[in-house]
Amino acid sequence: DEPFAPTVSVKKWGAVGDGMTDDAPAVQHAIDNITSGPTLIFPPGVYMLSKGLVLMNKRDISIAGVGRATCRPGELPQCRPA
């Protein structure tokens, strides 16, 4: 059995997840500062991202959400609610 990979919450890097705060800078800061191996976790909440995220030169990093995901039509062109 392999041990679980460590997890790092986006909230550690300043993301709020309140549905009103722009969490893009905090999430990008988390991506920029984690090293290979951990899973970046989004705890339950509504994370507003005003722009895309960049994952350059990152290897062996997973991103996971905890809880139900929602999509609001019109917020992002690629938004396709279930």
GROMACS .gro file of N, CA and C in nm:
model
  246
    1ASP      N    1   0.083  -0.119   0.000
    1ASP     CA    2   0.000   0.000   0.000
    1ASP      C    3   0.087   0.125   0.000
    2GLU      N    4   0.048   0.220  -0.087
    2GLU     CA    5   0.119   0.346  -0.091
    2GLU      C    6   0.050   0.445   0.002
    3PRO      N    7   0.126   0.530   0.069
    3PRO     CA    8   0.063   0.630   0.156
    3PRO      C    9  -0.010   0.735   0.071
    4PHE      N   10  -0.110   0.798   0.133
    4PHE     CA   11  -0.183   0.906   0.065
    4PHE      C   12  -0.089   1.024   0.043
    5ALA      N   13  -0.108   1.090  -0.069
    5ALA     CA   14  -0.031   1.211  -0.095
    5ALA      C   15  -0.078   1.320   0.000
    6PRO      N   16   0.010   1.409   0.039
    6PRO     CA   17  -0.032   1.518   0.127
    6PRO      C   18  -0.130   1.610   0.056
    7THR      N   19  -0.211   1.678   0.133
    7THR     CA   20  -0.306   1.773   0.077
    7THR      C   21  -0.275   1.913   0.129
    8VAL      N   22  -0.307   2.012   0.047
    8VAL     CA   23  -0.290   2.151   0.083
    8VAL      C   24  -0.419   2.223   0.044
    9SER      N   25  -0.479   2.293   0.138
    9SER     CA   26  -0.603   2.366   0.112
    9SER      C   27  -0.573   2.501   0.049
   10VAL      N   28  -0.656   2.540  -0.047
   10VAL     CA   29  -0.641   2.673  -0.107
   10VAL      C   30  -0.664   2.781  -0.002
   11LYS      N   31  -0.735   2.748   0.104
   11LYS     CA   32  -0.760   2.846   0.211
   11LYS      C   33  -0.632   2.881   0.286
   12LYS      N   34  -0.536   2.788   0.287
   12LYS     CA   35  -0.406   2.817   0.350
   12LYS      C   36  -0.338   2.935   0.280
   13TRP      N   37  -0.368   2.952   0.153
   13TRP     CA   38  -0.304   3.056   0.073
   13TRP      C   39  -0.392   3.179   0.058
   14GLY      N   40  -0.503   3.184   0.132
   14GLY     CA   41  -0.583   3.305   0.134
   14GLY      C   42  -0.716   3.299   0.059
   15ALA      N   43  -0.749   3.187  -0.005
   15ALA     CA   44  -0.879   3.176  -0.071
   15ALA      C   45  -0.988   3.179   0.035
   16VAL      N   46  -1.100   3.239   0.001
   16VAL     CA   47  -1.209   3.256   0.097
   16VAL      C   48  -1.323   3.160   0.070
   17GLY      N   49  -1.366   3.149  -0.055
   17GLY     CA   50  -1.474   3.058  -0.090
   17GLY      C   51  -1.610   3.105  -0.044
   18ASP      N   52  -1.631   3.238  -0.038
   18ASP     CA   53  -1.759   3.292   0.009
   18ASP      C   54  -1.852   3.331  -0.105
   19GLY      N   55  -1.810   3.311  -0.229
   19GLY     CA   56  -1.893   3.343  -0.343
   19GLY      C   57  -1.889   3.488  -0.385
   20MET      N   58  -1.820   3.573  -0.309
   20MET     CA   59  -1.811   3.715  -0.343
   20MET      C   60  -1.667   3.761  -0.363
   21THR      N   61  -1.575   3.701  -0.291
   21THR     CA   62  -1.434   3.738  -0.300
   21THR      C   63  -1.372   3.675  -0.424
   22ASP      N   64  -1.289   3.750  -0.495
   22ASP     CA   65  -1.216   3.694  -0.609
   22ASP      C   66  -1.103   3.609  -0.553
   23ASP      N   67  -1.116   3.478  -0.566
   23ASP     CA   68  -1.016   3.385  -0.512
   23ASP      C   69  -0.904   3.353  -0.610
   24ALA      N   70  -0.911   3.406  -0.732
   24ALA     CA   71  -0.810   3.374  -0.833
   24ALA      C   72  -0.667   3.406  -0.786
   25PRO      N   73  -0.639   3.523  -0.729
   25PRO     CA   74  -0.501   3.550  -0.687
   25PRO      C   75  -0.452   3.452  -0.580
   26ALA      N   76  -0.536   3.416  -0.484
   26ALA     CA   77  -0.495   3.324  -0.378
   26ALA      C   78  -0.473   3.183  -0.434
   27VAL      N   79  -0.561   3.139  -0.524
   27VAL     CA   80  -0.545   3.005  -0.582
   27VAL      C   81  -0.419   3.001  -0.668
   28GLN      N   82  -0.394   3.107  -0.745
   28GLN     CA   83  -0.272   3.111  -0.826
   28GLN      C   84  -0.149   3.110  -0.736
   29HIS      N   85  -0.155   3.182  -0.625
   29HIS     CA   86  -0.044   3.184  -0.530
   29HIS      C   87  -0.019   3.042  -0.475
   30ALA      N   88  -0.125   2.970  -0.447
   30ALA     CA   89  -0.111   2.832  -0.398
   30ALA      C   90  -0.045   2.745  -0.505
   31ILE      N   91  -0.092   2.755  -0.628
   31ILE     CA   92  -0.034   2.676  -0.737
   31ILE      C   93   0.113   2.710  -0.755
   32ASP      N   94   0.145   2.838  -0.751
   32ASP     CA   95   0.283   2.881  -0.771
   32ASP      C   96   0.377   2.832  -0.662
   33ASN      N   97   0.325   2.810  -0.542
   33ASN     CA   98   0.411   2.779  -0.428
   33ASN      C   99   0.412   2.636  -0.380
   34ILE      N  100   0.324   2.552  -0.431
   34ILE     CA  101   0.330   2.412  -0.388
   34ILE      C  102   0.431   2.337  -0.474
   35THR      N  103   0.491   2.239  -0.413
   35THR     CA  104   0.589   2.158  -0.483
   35THR      C  105   0.520   2.033  -0.536
   36SER      N  106   0.591   1.952  -0.611
   36SER     CA  107   0.531   1.833  -0.670
   36SER      C  108   0.489   1.734  -0.562
   37GLY      N  109   0.377   1.668  -0.588
   37GLY     CA  110   0.330   1.564  -0.498
   37GLY      C  111   0.198   1.590  -0.430
   38PRO      N  112   0.171   1.709  -0.377
   38PRO     CA  113   0.048   1.725  -0.301
   38PRO      C  114  -0.076   1.741  -0.389
   39THR      N  115  -0.191   1.723  -0.325
   39THR     CA  116  -0.319   1.752  -0.388
   39THR      C  117  -0.368   1.886  -0.335
   40LEU      N  118  -0.398   1.976  -0.425
   40LEU     CA  119  -0.452   2.106  -0.387
   40LEU      C  120  -0.603   2.088  -0.371
   41ILE      N  121  -0.651   2.114  -0.250
   41ILE     CA  122  -0.791   2.089  -0.215
   41ILE      C  123  -0.870   2.219  -0.209
   42PHE      N  124  -0.990   2.214  -0.266
   42PHE     CA  125  -1.087   2.322  -0.251
   42PHE      C  126  -1.192   2.273  -0.152
   43PRO      N  127  -1.189   2.322  -0.026
   43PRO     CA  128  -1.292   2.282   0.070
   43PRO      C  129  -1.429   2.332   0.021
   44PRO      N  130  -1.539   2.281   0.080
   44PRO     CA  131  -1.671   2.329   0.039
   44PRO      C  132  -1.679   2.481   0.042
   45GLY      N  133  -1.741   2.537  -0.058
   45GLY     CA  134  -1.755   2.682  -0.069
   45GLY      C  135  -1.780   2.719  -0.213
   46VAL      N  136  -1.793   2.847  -0.239
   46VAL     CA  137  -1.809   2.898  -0.375
   46VAL      C  138  -1.687   2.983  -0.404
   47TYR      N  139  -1.605   2.937  -0.496
   47TYR     CA  140  -1.479   3.004  -0.529
   47TYR      C  141  -1.496   3.082  -0.658
   48MET      N  142  -1.483   3.212  -0.649
   48MET     CA  143  -1.496   3.298  -0.766
   48MET      C  144  -1.356   3.317  -0.826
   49LEU      N  145  -1.345   3.287  -0.953
   49LEU     CA  146  -1.217   3.303  -1.023
   49LEU      C  147  -1.239   3.400  -1.139
   50SER      N  148  -1.181   3.519  -1.127
   50SER     CA  149  -1.200   3.622  -1.227
   50SER      C  150  -1.118   3.599  -1.353
   51LYS      N  151  -1.022   3.508  -1.345
   51LYS     CA  152  -0.937   3.479  -1.460
   51LYS      C  153  -0.890   3.335  -1.452
   52GLY      N  154  -0.834   3.287  -1.560
   52GLY     CA  155  -0.783   3.151  -1.565
   52GLY      C  156  -0.660   3.134  -1.477
   53LEU      N  157  -0.629   3.010  -1.447
   53LEU     CA  158  -0.514   2.977  -1.365
   53LEU      C  159  -0.404   2.920  -1.453
   54VAL      N  160  -0.279   2.943  -1.415
   54VAL     CA  161  -0.165   2.897  -1.493
   54VAL      C  162  -0.090   2.790  -1.414
   55LEU      N  163  -0.071   2.675  -1.477
   55LEU     CA  164   0.003   2.566  -1.413
   55LEU      C  165   0.126   2.536  -1.498
   56MET      N  166   0.221   2.626  -1.498
   56MET     CA  167   0.342   2.606  -1.577
   56MET      C  168   0.450   2.538  -1.494
   57ASN      N  169   0.519   2.444  -1.557
   57ASN     CA  170   0.631   2.374  -1.495
   57ASN      C  171   0.592   2.306  -1.364
   58LYS      N  172   0.470   2.254  -1.357
   58LYS     CA  173   0.424   2.181  -1.238
   58LYS      C  174   0.407   2.035  -1.277
   59ARG      N  175   0.457   1.947  -1.193
   59ARG     CA  176   0.445   1.804  -1.218
   59ARG      C  177   0.393   1.736  -1.093
   60ASP      N  178   0.317   1.631  -1.114
   60ASP     CA  179   0.268   1.548  -1.005
   60ASP      C  180   0.185   1.627  -0.904
   61ILE      N  181   0.099   1.714  -0.952
   61ILE     CA  182   0.009   1.790  -0.865
   61ILE      C  183  -0.133   1.756  -0.907
   62SER      N  184  -0.216   1.729  -0.810
   62SER     CA  185  -0.358   1.703  -0.835
   62SER      C  186  -0.438   1.818  -0.775
   63ILE      N  187  -0.554   1.844  -0.834
   63ILE     CA  188  -0.645   1.944  -0.781
   63ILE      C  189  -0.779   1.874  -0.758
   64ALA      N  190  -0.834   1.891  -0.638
   64ALA     CA  191  -0.959   1.823  -0.604
   64ALA      C  192  -1.052   1.916  -0.529
   65GLY      N  193  -1.180   1.897  -0.551
   65GLY     CA  194  -1.282   1.971  -0.477
   65GLY      C  195  -1.347   1.879  -0.375
   66VAL      N  196  -1.390   1.937  -0.267
   66VAL     CA  197  -1.459   1.862  -0.163
   66VAL      C  198  -1.602   1.914  -0.161
   67GLY      N  199  -1.697   1.824  -0.179
   67GLY     CA  200  -1.837   1.867  -0.181
   67GLY      C  201  -1.888   1.874  -0.322
   68ARG      N  202  -2.005   1.933  -0.338
   68ARG     CA  203  -2.073   1.941  -0.466
   68ARG      C  204  -2.024   2.060  -0.546
   69ALA      N  205  -2.002   2.041  -0.673
   69ALA     CA  206  -1.963   2.151  -0.761
   69ALA      C  207  -2.087   2.210  -0.826
   70THR      N  208  -2.088   2.338  -0.843
   70THR     CA  209  -2.197   2.402  -0.914
   70THR      C  210  -2.141   2.489  -1.025
   71CYS      N  211  -2.222   2.513  -1.122
   71CYS     CA  212  -2.182   2.593  -1.237
   71CYS      C  213  -2.293   2.693  -1.263
   72ARG      N  214  -2.259   2.818  -1.275
   72ARG     CA  215  -2.359   2.921  -1.299
   72ARG      C  216  -2.351   2.964  -1.445
   73PRO      N  217  -2.456   2.939  -1.521
   73PRO     CA  218  -2.454   2.977  -1.663
   73PRO      C  219  -2.423   3.125  -1.681
   74GLY      N  220  -2.343   3.154  -1.782
   74GLY     CA  221  -2.310   3.292  -1.813
   74GLY      C  222  -2.185   3.343  -1.745
   75GLU      N  223  -2.136   3.273  -1.641
   75GLU     CA  224  -2.016   3.321  -1.573
   75GLU      C  225  -1.890   3.289  -1.651
   76LEU      N  226  -1.888   3.172  -1.712
   76LEU     CA  227  -1.774   3.132  -1.792
   76LEU      C  228  -1.826   3.074  -1.923
   77PRO      N  229  -1.760   3.102  -2.034
   77PRO     CA  230  -1.808   3.049  -2.162
   77PRO      C  231  -1.813   2.896  -2.164
   78GLN      N  232  -1.724   2.831  -2.091
   78GLN     CA  233  -1.720   2.685  -2.094
   78GLN      C  234  -1.811   2.621  -1.989
   79CYS      N  235  -1.892   2.701  -1.921
   79CYS     CA  236  -1.980   2.651  -1.816
   79CYS      C  237  -2.092   2.567  -1.877
   80ARG      N  238  -2.102   2.444  -1.835
   80ARG     CA  239  -2.206   2.353  -1.882
   80ARG      C  240  -2.270   2.287  -1.761
   81PRO      N  241  -2.376   2.347  -1.704
   81PRO     CA  242  -2.439   2.286  -1.587
   81PRO      C  243  -2.501   2.152  -1.621
   82ALA      N  244  -2.505   2.065  -1.521
   82ALA     CA  245  -2.562   1.931  -1.540
   82ALA      C  246  -2.712   1.937  -1.544
   0.00000   0.00000   0.00000
